[in-house]
Amino acid sequence: MDYQELNDFFVHLDRSYFIDNEMKEFADRDQPLSIGYEQTISQPSLVLEMTQILAPEKNSCVLEIGTGSGYQTALLARFSKMVYTIERIPELSETAQKRLNNLGYKNIVYKIGDGSEGWAEFAPFNRIIVTAAAERIPKELIDQLARGGKMIIPVGPPELQELKLICKDDDGQLRQQTVDLVRFVEMKGKYGWKNKAAVK
């Protein structure tokens, strides 16, 4: 991807547009902010970092787990062919869709549900990004990652997680590395920490 183009677009993407509550006045701060429903909009520097690491291309089909405010979605959609984004909270999904529609995006497909199991209907995906902390890497997402694809996901306990980059080579072999330490809201559903079935 063109990193200079990404940086230029990022600088001009108004974060305050994606916040509707009293946190709007703090939108220019490099910190996570509450967007309600016990969810947050990530700090801008981390949103940029994750997009840079994921490096979507113009022909990429991207799966995003956790639409949230739609801020990260806007970046992904600008530099990808299609974005399939899943949000478990209907109110957040509907609000994000209105925002992104108003910005003119036509290459985003929305779903309300448990994103930890992916979206098999549109798999495989060239890129997968997860914006909630999983207890472990969901097998379904690994299976839905295309060969030659990349996935970025925070994995670990609620207090602190490792931001993992998983790459699948052309032979289907996986390699992973920790690229940062982060703190995201907990994933719900099958791979959440409060789901004992997820713990091996």
Short mmCIF file of N, CA and C in Angstrom, two decimals, residues 64-192:
data_model
loop_
_atom_site.label_atom_id
_atom_site.label_comp_id
_atom_site.label_asym_id
_atom_site.label_seq_id
_atom_site.Cartn_x
_atom_site.Cartn_y
_atom_site.Cartn_z
N GLU A 64 -13.46 -7.07 9.13
CA GLU A 64 -13.23 -6.32 10.36
C GLU A 64 -14.16 -6.84 11.45
N ILE A 65 -13.58 -7.26 12.56
CA ILE A 65 -14.36 -7.72 13.71
C ILE A 65 -14.43 -6.59 14.72
N GLY A 66 -15.60 -5.98 14.84
CA GLY A 66 -15.80 -4.85 15.75
C GLY A 66 -15.89 -3.54 14.99
N THR A 67 -17.05 -3.25 14.42
CA THR A 67 -17.23 -2.01 13.68
C THR A 67 -17.08 -0.80 14.59
N GLY A 68 -17.65 -0.90 15.80
CA GLY A 68 -17.56 0.20 16.75
C GLY A 68 -18.11 1.49 16.18
N SER A 69 -17.31 2.54 16.23
CA SER A 69 -17.73 3.86 15.76
C SER A 69 -17.68 3.98 14.24
N GLY A 70 -16.91 3.09 13.59
CA GLY A 70 -16.71 3.18 12.15
C GLY A 70 -15.43 3.90 11.76
N TYR A 71 -14.67 4.36 12.75
CA TYR A 71 -13.43 5.12 12.49
C TYR A 71 -12.39 4.26 11.78
N GLN A 72 -12.11 3.09 12.34
CA GLN A 72 -11.17 2.17 11.69
C GLN A 72 -11.71 1.70 10.35
N THR A 73 -13.01 1.48 10.28
CA THR A 73 -13.65 1.02 9.05
C THR A 73 -13.41 1.99 7.91
N ALA A 74 -13.49 3.28 8.21
CA ALA A 74 -13.28 4.30 7.18
C ALA A 74 -11.88 4.22 6.58
N LEU A 75 -10.89 4.00 7.42
CA LEU A 75 -9.52 3.86 6.92
C LEU A 75 -9.39 2.63 6.03
N LEU A 76 -9.93 1.52 6.51
CA LEU A 76 -9.84 0.27 5.75
C LEU A 76 -10.53 0.39 4.40
N ALA A 77 -11.72 0.98 4.40
CA ALA A 77 -12.50 1.06 3.16
C ALA A 77 -11.83 1.96 2.13
N ARG A 78 -11.12 2.96 2.60
CA ARG A 78 -10.44 3.89 1.69
C ARG A 78 -9.34 3.19 0.90
N PHE A 79 -8.75 2.14 1.48
CA PHE A 79 -7.59 1.51 0.86
C PHE A 79 -7.81 0.05 0.49
N SER A 80 -9.06 -0.39 0.45
CA SER A 80 -9.38 -1.78 0.13
C SER A 80 -10.46 -1.85 -0.94
N LYS A 81 -10.60 -3.03 -1.51
CA LYS A 81 -11.67 -3.24 -2.48
C LYS A 81 -13.03 -3.34 -1.79
N MET A 82 -13.09 -4.19 -0.73
CA MET A 82 -14.32 -4.39 0.03
C MET A 82 -13.98 -4.59 1.50
N VAL A 83 -14.85 -4.07 2.36
CA VAL A 83 -14.72 -4.32 3.80
C VAL A 83 -16.02 -4.96 4.28
N TYR A 84 -15.87 -6.08 4.95
CA TYR A 84 -16.99 -6.77 5.59
C TYR A 84 -16.81 -6.59 7.08
N THR A 85 -17.71 -5.86 7.70
CA THR A 85 -17.50 -5.48 9.11
C THR A 85 -18.65 -5.99 9.98
N ILE A 86 -18.29 -6.55 11.13
CA ILE A 86 -19.25 -7.18 12.03
C ILE A 86 -19.22 -6.47 13.38
N GLU A 87 -20.39 -6.17 13.90
CA GLU A 87 -20.53 -5.54 15.21
C GLU A 87 -21.65 -6.23 15.97
N ARG A 88 -21.41 -6.56 17.22
CA ARG A 88 -22.42 -7.30 17.98
C ARG A 88 -23.50 -6.39 18.57
N ILE A 89 -23.23 -5.09 18.68
CA ILE A 89 -24.19 -4.16 19.28
C ILE A 89 -24.94 -3.43 18.17
N PRO A 90 -26.23 -3.69 18.01
CA PRO A 90 -26.99 -3.13 16.89
C PRO A 90 -26.90 -1.61 16.79
N GLU A 91 -27.02 -0.92 17.93
CA GLU A 91 -27.01 0.53 17.91
C GLU A 91 -25.71 1.10 17.34
N LEU A 92 -24.59 0.49 17.71
CA LEU A 92 -23.31 0.95 17.18
C LEU A 92 -23.20 0.68 15.69
N SER A 93 -23.62 -0.50 15.27
CA SER A 93 -23.55 -0.85 13.86
C SER A 93 -24.39 0.09 13.01
N GLU A 94 -25.60 0.37 13.47
CA GLU A 94 -26.50 1.22 12.70
C GLU A 94 -25.98 2.65 12.61
N THR A 95 -25.43 3.16 13.71
CA THR A 95 -24.89 4.52 13.71
C THR A 95 -23.66 4.62 12.81
N ALA A 96 -22.79 3.62 12.90
CA ALA A 96 -21.59 3.61 12.05
C ALA A 96 -21.97 3.55 10.58
N GLN A 97 -22.98 2.76 10.26
CA GLN A 97 -23.40 2.65 8.87
C GLN A 97 -23.89 4.00 8.34
N LYS A 98 -24.65 4.73 9.14
CA LYS A 98 -25.13 6.04 8.72
C LYS A 98 -23.97 7.00 8.49
N ARG A 99 -23.00 6.98 9.41
CA ARG A 99 -21.84 7.86 9.26
C ARG A 99 -21.08 7.56 7.97
N LEU A 100 -20.80 6.29 7.75
CA LEU A 100 -19.99 5.90 6.61
C LEU A 100 -20.73 6.09 5.29
N ASN A 101 -22.03 5.88 5.32
CA ASN A 101 -22.84 6.17 4.13
C ASN A 101 -22.79 7.66 3.81
N ASN A 102 -22.86 8.48 4.85
CA ASN A 102 -22.81 9.94 4.65
C ASN A 102 -21.46 10.39 4.09
N LEU A 103 -20.41 9.63 4.38
CA LEU A 103 -19.09 9.93 3.84
C LEU A 103 -18.91 9.42 2.42
N GLY A 104 -19.90 8.68 1.94
CA GLY A 104 -19.88 8.23 0.54
C GLY A 104 -19.31 6.86 0.29
N TYR A 105 -19.06 6.09 1.33
CA TYR A 105 -18.51 4.75 1.12
C TYR A 105 -19.55 3.80 0.54
N LYS A 106 -19.16 3.10 -0.51
CA LYS A 106 -20.05 2.14 -1.17
C LYS A 106 -19.50 0.71 -1.13
N ASN A 107 -18.35 0.54 -0.51
CA ASN A 107 -17.68 -0.77 -0.53
C ASN A 107 -17.61 -1.41 0.86
N ILE A 108 -18.64 -1.18 1.66
CA ILE A 108 -18.70 -1.75 3.01
C ILE A 108 -19.98 -2.56 3.15
N VAL A 109 -19.85 -3.78 3.69
CA VAL A 109 -21.00 -4.64 3.98
C VAL A 109 -21.05 -4.83 5.48
N TYR A 110 -22.22 -4.67 6.07
CA TYR A 110 -22.37 -4.68 7.53
C TYR A 110 -23.12 -5.92 8.01
N LYS A 111 -22.76 -6.34 9.22
CA LYS A 111 -23.46 -7.46 9.84
C LYS A 111 -23.49 -7.23 11.35
N ILE A 112 -24.60 -7.61 11.97
CA ILE A 112 -24.72 -7.57 13.42
C ILE A 112 -24.65 -9.00 13.93
N GLY A 113 -23.69 -9.28 14.81
CA GLY A 113 -23.55 -10.63 15.32
C GLY A 113 -22.23 -10.85 16.01
N ASP A 114 -21.93 -12.11 16.31
CA ASP A 114 -20.69 -12.52 16.97
C ASP A 114 -19.59 -12.63 15.93
N GLY A 115 -18.76 -11.62 15.88
CA GLY A 115 -17.71 -11.59 14.87
C GLY A 115 -16.59 -12.59 15.08
N SER A 116 -16.48 -13.14 16.28
CA SER A 116 -15.36 -14.04 16.56
C SER A 116 -15.39 -15.29 15.68
N GLU A 117 -16.55 -15.59 15.11
CA GLU A 117 -16.64 -16.76 14.22
C GLU A 117 -16.53 -16.37 12.75
N GLY A 118 -16.21 -15.09 12.51
CA GLY A 118 -15.97 -14.65 11.15
C GLY A 118 -17.25 -14.51 10.33
N TRP A 119 -17.06 -14.57 9.03
CA TRP A 119 -18.17 -14.40 8.10
C TRP A 119 -17.91 -15.32 6.91
N ALA A 120 -18.20 -16.59 7.11
CA ALA A 120 -17.84 -17.64 6.15
C ALA A 120 -18.42 -17.39 4.76
N GLU A 121 -19.56 -16.74 4.70
CA GLU A 121 -20.24 -16.50 3.42
C GLU A 121 -19.35 -15.77 2.43
N PHE A 122 -18.50 -14.86 2.92
CA PHE A 122 -17.67 -14.05 2.03
C PHE A 122 -16.19 -14.43 2.08
N ALA A 123 -15.84 -15.46 2.81
CA ALA A 123 -14.45 -15.90 2.90
C ALA A 123 -14.01 -16.52 1.57
N PRO A 124 -12.69 -16.56 1.32
CA PRO A 124 -11.61 -16.12 2.19
C PRO A 124 -11.36 -14.61 2.10
N PHE A 125 -10.70 -14.10 3.14
CA PHE A 125 -10.38 -12.68 3.22
C PHE A 125 -8.87 -12.49 3.10
N ASN A 126 -8.48 -11.46 2.36
CA ASN A 126 -7.06 -11.15 2.22
C ASN A 126 -6.49 -10.54 3.49
N ARG A 127 -7.34 -9.83 4.23
CA ARG A 127 -6.93 -9.21 5.48
C ARG A 127 -8.05 -9.39 6.51
N ILE A 128 -7.65 -9.60 7.75
CA ILE A 128 -8.61 -9.67 8.86
C ILE A 128 -8.06 -8.82 10.00
N ILE A 129 -8.92 -7.96 10.55
CA ILE A 129 -8.53 -7.13 11.69
C ILE A 129 -9.55 -7.31 12.80
N VAL A 130 -9.06 -7.54 14.00
CA VAL A 130 -9.92 -7.76 15.17
C VAL A 130 -9.64 -6.66 16.17
N THR A 131 -10.71 -6.00 16.64
CA THR A 131 -10.54 -4.86 17.54
C THR A 131 -11.13 -5.13 18.92
N ALA A 132 -11.09 -6.39 19.34
CA ALA A 132 -11.47 -6.78 20.70
C ALA A 132 -10.53 -7.90 21.13
N ALA A 133 -10.24 -7.95 22.43
CA ALA A 133 -9.24 -8.90 22.93
C ALA A 133 -9.82 -10.30 23.08
N ALA A 134 -9.22 -11.24 22.39
CA ALA A 134 -9.65 -12.64 22.43
C ALA A 134 -8.83 -13.43 23.44
N GLU A 135 -9.45 -14.48 23.99
CA GLU A 135 -8.72 -15.36 24.90
C GLU A 135 -7.67 -16.15 24.14
N ARG A 136 -7.99 -16.50 22.89
CA ARG A 136 -7.05 -17.18 22.00
C ARG A 136 -7.47 -16.85 20.57
N ILE A 137 -6.63 -17.18 19.62
CA ILE A 137 -6.91 -16.86 18.23
C ILE A 137 -8.03 -17.76 17.71
N PRO A 138 -9.14 -17.19 17.25
CA PRO A 138 -10.25 -18.01 16.77
C PRO A 138 -9.88 -18.85 15.55
N LYS A 139 -10.13 -20.14 15.63
CA LYS A 139 -9.83 -21.05 14.52
C LYS A 139 -10.59 -20.65 13.26
N GLU A 140 -11.83 -20.20 13.45
CA GLU A 140 -12.64 -19.83 12.30
C GLU A 140 -11.99 -18.71 11.49
N LEU A 141 -11.36 -17.77 12.19
CA LEU A 141 -10.71 -16.67 11.48
C LEU A 141 -9.47 -17.14 10.74
N ILE A 142 -8.73 -18.04 11.35
CA ILE A 142 -7.57 -18.64 10.66
C ILE A 142 -8.03 -19.33 9.39
N ASP A 143 -9.11 -20.09 9.49
CA ASP A 143 -9.62 -20.83 8.34
C ASP A 143 -10.10 -19.89 7.23
N GLN A 144 -10.61 -18.72 7.62
CA GLN A 144 -11.17 -17.79 6.63
C GLN A 144 -10.14 -16.82 6.06
N LEU A 145 -8.90 -16.91 6.55
CA LEU A 145 -7.82 -16.06 6.04
C LEU A 145 -7.28 -16.67 4.75
N ALA A 146 -7.24 -15.88 3.69
CA ALA A 146 -6.75 -16.37 2.40
C ALA A 146 -5.25 -16.66 2.45
N ARG A 147 -4.81 -17.52 1.58
CA ARG A 147 -3.37 -17.74 1.44
C ARG A 147 -2.73 -16.45 0.95
N GLY A 148 -1.61 -16.11 1.56
CA GLY A 148 -0.98 -14.83 1.27
C GLY A 148 -1.58 -13.69 2.07
N GLY A 149 -2.51 -14.02 2.99
CA GLY A 149 -3.20 -13.00 3.76
C GLY A 149 -2.57 -12.70 5.11
N LYS A 150 -3.09 -11.63 5.74
CA LYS A 150 -2.60 -11.20 7.05
C LYS A 150 -3.78 -10.96 7.98
N MET A 151 -3.58 -11.28 9.25
CA MET A 151 -4.57 -10.98 10.27
C MET A 151 -3.87 -10.32 11.45
N ILE A 152 -4.52 -9.30 12.02
CA ILE A 152 -3.99 -8.66 13.22
C ILE A 152 -5.06 -8.74 14.30
N ILE A 153 -4.65 -9.17 15.51
CA ILE A 153 -5.62 -9.45 16.57
C ILE A 153 -4.95 -9.31 17.94
N PRO A 154 -5.62 -8.65 18.90
CA PRO A 154 -5.10 -8.61 20.27
C PRO A 154 -5.49 -9.89 21.01
N VAL A 155 -4.51 -10.54 21.63
CA VAL A 155 -4.75 -11.81 22.32
C VAL A 155 -4.17 -11.73 23.72
N GLY A 156 -5.00 -12.05 24.70
CA GLY A 156 -4.51 -12.05 26.07
C GLY A 156 -5.57 -11.62 27.06
N PRO A 157 -5.22 -11.55 28.34
CA PRO A 157 -6.18 -11.21 29.39
C PRO A 157 -6.64 -9.76 29.29
N PRO A 158 -7.74 -9.41 29.97
CA PRO A 158 -8.32 -8.07 29.86
C PRO A 158 -7.35 -6.94 30.20
N GLU A 159 -6.41 -7.19 31.12
CA GLU A 159 -5.53 -6.12 31.57
C GLU A 159 -4.53 -5.67 30.49
N LEU A 160 -4.02 -6.61 29.71
CA LEU A 160 -3.01 -6.30 28.70
C LEU A 160 -2.94 -7.45 27.71
N GLN A 161 -2.84 -7.09 26.42
CA GLN A 161 -2.78 -8.13 25.39
C GLN A 161 -1.57 -7.95 24.48
N GLU A 162 -1.21 -9.03 23.82
CA GLU A 162 -0.21 -8.98 22.75
C GLU A 162 -0.95 -8.76 21.44
N LEU A 163 -0.52 -7.77 20.68
CA LEU A 163 -1.08 -7.54 19.37
C LEU A 163 -0.35 -8.47 18.40
N LYS A 164 -1.06 -9.47 17.91
CA LYS A 164 -0.46 -10.51 17.09
C LYS A 164 -0.69 -10.24 15.60
N LEU A 165 0.34 -10.43 14.83
CA LEU A 165 0.24 -10.44 13.38
C LEU A 165 0.40 -11.87 12.91
N ILE A 166 -0.64 -12.39 12.25
CA ILE A 166 -0.61 -13.75 11.73
C ILE A 166 -0.59 -13.67 10.21
N CYS A 167 0.38 -14.32 9.60
CA CYS A 167 0.50 -14.35 8.14
C CYS A 167 0.34 -15.79 7.66
N LYS A 168 -0.41 -15.97 6.59
CA LYS A 168 -0.58 -17.29 5.98
C LYS A 168 0.11 -17.26 4.62
N ASP A 169 1.09 -18.13 4.43
CA ASP A 169 1.83 -18.10 3.17
C ASP A 169 1.06 -18.81 2.06
N ASP A 170 1.64 -18.83 0.89
CA ASP A 170 0.95 -19.39 -0.27
C ASP A 170 0.72 -20.89 -0.16
N ASP A 171 1.43 -21.54 0.76
CA ASP A 171 1.24 -22.97 0.99
C ASP A 171 0.29 -23.25 2.15
N GLY A 172 -0.25 -22.19 2.74
CA GLY A 172 -1.18 -22.36 3.85
C GLY A 172 -0.51 -22.45 5.21
N GLN A 173 0.81 -22.29 5.26
CA GLN A 173 1.52 -22.33 6.53
C GLN A 173 1.39 -20.99 7.24
N LEU A 174 1.34 -21.06 8.58
CA LEU A 174 1.15 -19.86 9.38
C LEU A 174 2.43 -19.44 10.09
N ARG A 175 2.59 -18.17 10.21
CA ARG A 175 3.64 -17.64 11.10
C ARG A 175 3.05 -16.45 11.83
N GLN A 176 3.48 -16.27 13.05
CA GLN A 176 2.92 -15.17 13.83
C GLN A 176 4.01 -14.47 14.63
N GLN A 177 3.76 -13.21 14.94
CA GLN A 177 4.68 -12.44 15.75
C GLN A 177 3.89 -11.43 16.57
N THR A 178 4.46 -11.04 17.69
CA THR A 178 3.88 -9.99 18.51
C THR A 178 4.47 -8.66 18.07
N VAL A 179 3.59 -7.72 17.72
CA VAL A 179 4.08 -6.44 17.20
C VAL A 179 3.92 -5.30 18.20
N ASP A 180 3.13 -5.53 19.25
CA ASP A 180 2.94 -4.45 20.23
C ASP A 180 2.21 -5.02 21.44
N LEU A 181 2.19 -4.26 22.52
CA LEU A 181 1.37 -4.57 23.68
C LEU A 181 0.24 -3.55 23.72
N VAL A 182 -0.99 -4.02 23.90
CA VAL A 182 -2.15 -3.14 23.78
C VAL A 182 -3.18 -3.49 24.85
N ARG A 183 -4.21 -2.65 24.92
CA ARG A 183 -5.33 -2.94 25.81
C ARG A 183 -6.63 -2.61 25.09
N PHE A 184 -7.35 -3.64 24.71
CA PHE A 184 -8.64 -3.51 24.04
C PHE A 184 -9.75 -4.00 24.96
N VAL A 185 -10.98 -3.61 24.62
CA VAL A 185 -12.12 -4.17 25.33
C VAL A 185 -12.18 -5.67 25.05
N GLU A 186 -12.82 -6.40 25.96
CA GLU A 186 -12.88 -7.85 25.84
C GLU A 186 -13.80 -8.30 24.70
N MET A 187 -13.38 -9.34 24.01
CA MET A 187 -14.24 -9.97 23.03
C MET A 187 -15.35 -10.73 23.75
N LYS A 188 -16.54 -10.67 23.20
CA LYS A 188 -17.66 -11.44 23.72
C LYS A 188 -17.88 -12.65 22.82
N GLY A 189 -18.70 -13.57 23.30
CA GLY A 189 -19.02 -14.73 22.48
C GLY A 189 -18.07 -15.89 22.68
N LYS A 190 -17.93 -16.69 21.67
CA LYS A 190 -17.22 -17.97 21.76
C LYS A 190 -15.78 -17.85 22.25
N TYR A 191 -15.10 -16.79 21.85
CA TYR A 191 -13.68 -16.67 22.20
C TYR A 191 -13.40 -15.60 23.24
N GLY A 192 -14.45 -15.19 23.96
CA GLY A 192 -14.28 -14.21 25.02
C GLY A 192 -13.75 -14.84 26.30
#
